[in-house]
Amino acid sequence: ITFDRPVTDRAAAEATVGVRTAPAVSGKYYWTSDTELRWRPHEFWPAGTAVTVWAGGAEHTFRTGDAVVSTYDDATHEVTVTRNGEVVRVMKASAGRDTYPTYNGTYYNGWRAREVHMDSSTWGLSRAAGGYDTVVQDGVRLSYDGIFVHSAPWSVADQGVRNVSHGCINLSPEDAAWYYDNTRNGDPFIVVNGPGKHFGAFDGQGDWNY
């Protein structure tokens, strides 16, 4: 919820909004800035939960879909996808190399496109210094700082074996297309057993780390 001016009394502001779920789901409010309030459940949303949100005289109701959760385990270099608790696909992957490790923590799917232009100079790494300027297929964003799940045909031989990316989750073209087609925006993506530090709540898609 975005307020039109900075909020000084957060408790009072929280009292003007509400979240109702069926079945009942416990959760918490948290602030990402002086003007933005968010709410999330303590655990991932159960499949098929009816959610009603109200604020400022407006009310909106929606229902969650299947509970789809993906986990990248850096110990095995594999992404395991579950749907309502059942494993539906295991995919070989390659994450961030030692100099650009992929942070451990819980992300979620954000913006996506069949083609994504990636240019490392936008975050300070030139091509001469080992950067890139390329278009990737089936990109799904996991973080505002540029981590994506995407097709990486150039690293198929490394997938399932070692980490060679600049932080993204590399998949084969077939697996990346499957991930794009079978997961939705908002579905959690967890990274475990990696060498990187913990993914912070500071990122725009770090809600599960608050």
Tab-separated table of C-alpha atoms in Angstrom:
chain	number	residue	atom	x	y	z
A	1	ILE	CA	0.000	0.000	0.000
A	2	THR	CA	1.459	3.365	-1.019
A	3	PHE	CA	0.571	6.503	0.950
A	4	ASP	CA	0.646	9.928	-0.698
A	5	ARG	CA	2.835	11.445	2.040
A	6	PRO	CA	5.399	10.175	4.582
A	7	VAL	CA	3.785	8.338	7.504
A	8	THR	CA	4.971	9.312	10.989
A	9	ASP	CA	2.504	7.187	13.005
A	10	ARG	CA	2.878	3.757	11.480
A	11	ALA	CA	0.654	1.983	13.996
A	12	ALA	CA	-2.218	4.344	13.215
A	13	ALA	CA	-1.713	3.831	9.494
A	14	GLU	CA	-1.727	0.059	9.885
A	15	ALA	CA	-5.026	0.311	11.767
A	16	THR	CA	-6.689	1.775	8.662
A	17	VAL	CA	-5.932	-1.209	6.444
A	18	GLY	CA	-6.709	-4.889	6.722
A	19	VAL	CA	-6.148	-8.345	5.287
A	20	ARG	CA	-8.602	-11.226	5.615
A	21	THR	CA	-7.906	-14.754	4.389
A	22	ALA	CA	-9.803	-18.018	4.076
A	23	PRO	CA	-8.480	-20.310	5.387
A	24	ALA	CA	-6.919	-18.164	8.108
A	25	VAL	CA	-3.266	-17.287	7.414
A	26	SER	CA	-1.102	-15.444	9.937
A	27	GLY	CA	1.195	-12.706	8.701
A	28	LYS	CA	2.804	-9.368	9.436
A	29	TYR	CA	3.056	-5.791	8.252
A	30	TYR	CA	6.391	-4.231	7.372
A	31	TRP	CA	7.490	-0.914	5.911
A	32	THR	CA	9.847	-0.609	2.954
A	33	SER	CA	9.874	3.205	3.182
A	34	ASP	CA	8.031	6.059	4.920
A	35	THR	CA	5.292	5.793	2.310
A	36	GLU	CA	5.042	2.067	1.495
A	37	LEU	CA	3.433	-0.569	3.730
A	38	ARG	CA	3.392	-4.255	2.840
A	39	TRP	CA	1.917	-7.405	4.388
A	40	ARG	CA	2.987	-10.985	3.875
A	41	PRO	CA	2.147	-14.321	5.492
A	42	HIS	CA	4.678	-15.810	7.886
A	43	GLU	CA	4.925	-18.841	5.614
A	44	PHE	CA	4.323	-19.240	1.883
A	45	TRP	CA	0.707	-18.885	0.774
A	46	PRO	CA	-1.276	-22.144	0.867
A	47	ALA	CA	-2.761	-23.081	-2.498
A	48	GLY	CA	-6.240	-21.730	-3.153
A	49	THR	CA	-6.318	-19.131	-0.363
A	50	ALA	CA	-8.987	-16.425	-0.732
A	51	VAL	CA	-7.509	-13.031	0.194
A	52	THR	CA	-9.366	-9.760	0.766
A	53	VAL	CA	-7.432	-6.513	1.225
A	54	TRP	CA	-8.972	-3.171	2.146
A	55	ALA	CA	-7.510	0.317	2.495
A	56	GLY	CA	-8.722	3.866	2.004
A	57	GLY	CA	-12.286	2.755	1.387
A	58	ALA	CA	-11.288	0.379	-1.401
A	59	GLU	CA	-11.454	-3.409	-1.242
A	60	HIS	CA	-9.929	-6.074	-3.464
A	61	THR	CA	-10.276	-9.867	-3.369
A	62	PHE	CA	-8.163	-12.485	-5.096
A	63	ARG	CA	-7.366	-16.184	-4.749
A	64	THR	CA	-3.910	-17.751	-4.782
A	65	GLY	CA	-3.205	-20.524	-7.274
A	66	ASP	CA	-1.120	-23.643	-6.836
A	67	ALA	CA	1.753	-23.459	-4.348
A	68	VAL	CA	4.761	-23.541	-6.699
A	69	VAL	CA	8.168	-23.303	-4.987
A	70	SER	CA	11.590	-23.570	-6.643
A	71	THR	CA	14.827	-24.268	-4.753
A	72	TYR	CA	18.344	-23.944	-6.117
A	73	ASP	CA	20.791	-26.032	-4.061
A	74	ASP	CA	24.355	-24.901	-4.668
A	75	ALA	CA	25.643	-28.188	-3.252
A	76	THR	CA	24.106	-30.101	-6.165
A	77	HIS	CA	23.799	-27.282	-8.736
A	78	GLU	CA	20.158	-28.223	-9.299
A	79	VAL	CA	16.828	-26.406	-9.230
A	80	THR	CA	13.967	-28.465	-7.806
A	81	VAL	CA	10.425	-27.266	-8.499
A	82	THR	CA	7.494	-28.447	-6.394
A	83	ARG	CA	3.793	-27.921	-7.004
A	84	ASN	CA	1.551	-28.314	-3.963
A	85	GLY	CA	4.334	-30.229	-2.230
A	86	GLU	CA	5.080	-32.656	-5.072
A	87	VAL	CA	8.310	-32.522	-7.098
A	88	VAL	CA	7.445	-31.773	-10.731
A	89	ARG	CA	10.882	-31.047	-12.213
A	90	VAL	CA	14.590	-31.141	-11.324
A	91	MET	CA	16.874	-29.047	-13.530
A	92	LYS	CA	20.649	-28.749	-13.744
A	93	ALA	CA	21.797	-25.168	-13.208
A	94	SER	CA	24.782	-22.889	-12.799
A	95	ALA	CA	24.751	-19.896	-10.440
A	96	GLY	CA	27.161	-17.059	-9.668
A	97	ARG	CA	30.888	-17.765	-9.858
A	98	ASP	CA	33.142	-17.098	-6.856
A	99	THR	CA	33.642	-13.420	-7.715
A	100	TYR	CA	29.887	-12.865	-8.251
A	101	PRO	CA	28.192	-15.352	-5.896
A	102	THR	CA	24.433	-15.770	-5.862
A	103	TYR	CA	23.153	-14.810	-2.413
A	104	ASN	CA	21.379	-17.371	-0.245
A	105	GLY	CA	17.807	-16.524	0.703
A	106	THR	CA	14.267	-16.381	-0.606
A	107	TYR	CA	13.501	-14.514	-3.815
A	108	TYR	CA	10.342	-14.547	-5.915
A	109	ASN	CA	9.519	-14.360	-9.611
A	110	GLY	CA	9.019	-10.837	-10.880
A	111	TRP	CA	9.000	-9.243	-14.310
A	112	ARG	CA	9.613	-11.603	-17.216
A	113	ALA	CA	10.130	-11.519	-20.967
A	114	ARG	CA	10.902	-13.987	-23.726
A	115	GLU	CA	13.915	-11.833	-24.614
A	116	VAL	CA	15.888	-9.769	-22.089
A	117	HIS	CA	18.754	-7.458	-22.998
A	118	MET	CA	21.482	-7.762	-20.360
A	119	ASP	CA	24.337	-5.245	-20.216
A	120	SER	CA	26.822	-5.485	-17.343
A	121	SER	CA	27.976	-1.904	-17.920
A	122	THR	CA	24.718	-0.793	-16.262
A	123	TRP	CA	26.161	-1.989	-12.952
A	124	GLY	CA	29.740	-0.958	-13.597
A	125	LEU	CA	31.368	-3.949	-15.315
A	126	SER	CA	32.664	-3.277	-18.816
A	127	ARG	CA	33.033	-5.968	-21.448
A	128	ALA	CA	36.787	-5.388	-21.396
A	129	ALA	CA	36.787	-6.289	-17.701
A	130	GLY	CA	34.901	-9.544	-18.284
A	131	GLY	CA	31.379	-8.205	-18.600
A	132	TYR	CA	28.651	-8.894	-21.152
A	133	ASP	CA	26.178	-7.254	-23.497
A	134	THR	CA	23.775	-9.866	-24.792
A	135	VAL	CA	20.146	-10.866	-25.224
A	136	VAL	CA	18.960	-13.916	-23.286
A	137	GLN	CA	15.839	-16.002	-23.780
A	138	ASP	CA	13.087	-16.785	-21.254
A	139	GLY	CA	14.228	-14.411	-18.523
A	140	VAL	CA	12.440	-14.256	-15.163
A	141	ARG	CA	13.686	-11.605	-12.739
A	142	LEU	CA	14.426	-12.645	-9.149
A	143	SER	CA	15.842	-9.381	-7.803
A	144	TYR	CA	15.959	-5.677	-8.567
A	145	ASP	CA	19.743	-5.808	-8.737
A	146	GLY	CA	19.600	-7.977	-11.835
A	147	ILE	CA	19.454	-11.654	-10.895
A	148	PHE	CA	17.394	-13.642	-13.404
A	149	VAL	CA	16.564	-17.248	-14.141
A	150	HIS	CA	17.255	-17.511	-17.871
A	151	SER	CA	18.341	-19.672	-20.773
A	152	ALA	CA	22.122	-20.009	-21.063
A	153	PRO	CA	23.055	-22.421	-23.872
A	154	TRP	CA	26.716	-21.390	-23.527
A	155	SER	CA	26.941	-22.880	-20.006
A	156	VAL	CA	25.045	-26.159	-20.473
A	157	ALA	CA	28.251	-28.149	-19.921
A	158	ASP	CA	28.736	-26.360	-16.584
A	159	GLN	CA	25.151	-26.703	-15.397
A	160	GLY	CA	24.888	-29.281	-12.657
A	161	VAL	CA	28.672	-29.125	-12.205
A	162	ARG	CA	30.000	-25.633	-11.361
A	163	ASN	CA	29.052	-21.976	-11.070
A	164	VAL	CA	30.072	-19.733	-13.974
A	165	SER	CA	27.530	-16.887	-14.141
A	166	HIS	CA	27.665	-13.296	-12.895
A	167	GLY	CA	24.933	-14.127	-10.351
A	168	CYS	CA	22.033	-15.315	-12.492
A	169	ILE	CA	20.616	-18.835	-12.460
A	170	ASN	CA	21.630	-20.391	-15.796
A	171	LEU	CA	19.414	-23.138	-17.236
A	172	SER	CA	19.413	-25.049	-20.503
A	173	PRO	CA	17.120	-23.612	-23.209
A	174	GLU	CA	14.616	-26.438	-22.647
A	175	ASP	CA	14.546	-25.999	-18.869
A	176	ALA	CA	14.410	-22.203	-19.051
A	177	ALA	CA	11.400	-22.378	-21.378
A	178	TRP	CA	9.727	-24.841	-19.006
A	179	TYR	CA	10.377	-22.573	-16.008
A	180	TYR	CA	9.006	-19.576	-17.885
A	181	ASP	CA	5.848	-21.448	-18.892
A	182	ASN	CA	5.151	-23.298	-15.631
A	183	THR	CA	5.787	-20.722	-12.903
A	184	ARG	CA	4.093	-17.401	-12.253
A	185	ASN	CA	5.032	-14.009	-10.947
A	186	GLY	CA	5.166	-14.157	-7.155
A	187	ASP	CA	6.209	-17.813	-6.948
A	188	PRO	CA	9.074	-18.190	-4.431
A	189	PHE	CA	12.605	-19.111	-5.489
A	190	ILE	CA	14.965	-20.209	-2.694
A	191	VAL	CA	18.764	-20.376	-2.862
A	192	VAL	CA	20.518	-22.611	-0.309
A	193	ASN	CA	24.059	-23.790	0.459
A	194	GLY	CA	25.723	-21.063	-1.586
A	195	PRO	CA	28.893	-19.143	-0.689
A	196	GLY	CA	27.217	-15.772	-1.031
A	197	LYS	CA	25.889	-13.690	1.833
A	198	HIS	CA	22.170	-13.696	2.642
A	199	PHE	CA	19.860	-11.950	0.165
A	200	GLY	CA	18.656	-8.815	1.920
A	201	ALA	CA	15.206	-7.447	2.472
A	202	PHE	CA	16.517	-4.155	1.058
A	203	ASP	CA	15.963	-5.435	-2.476
A	204	GLY	CA	12.567	-4.723	-4.004
A	205	GLN	CA	11.918	-8.467	-4.259
A	206	GLY	CA	13.322	-9.409	-0.862
A	207	ASP	CA	9.984	-9.468	0.962
A	208	TRP	CA	10.422	-12.978	2.336
A	209	ASN	CA	13.616	-11.891	4.099
A	210	TYR	CA	11.932	-9.275	6.307
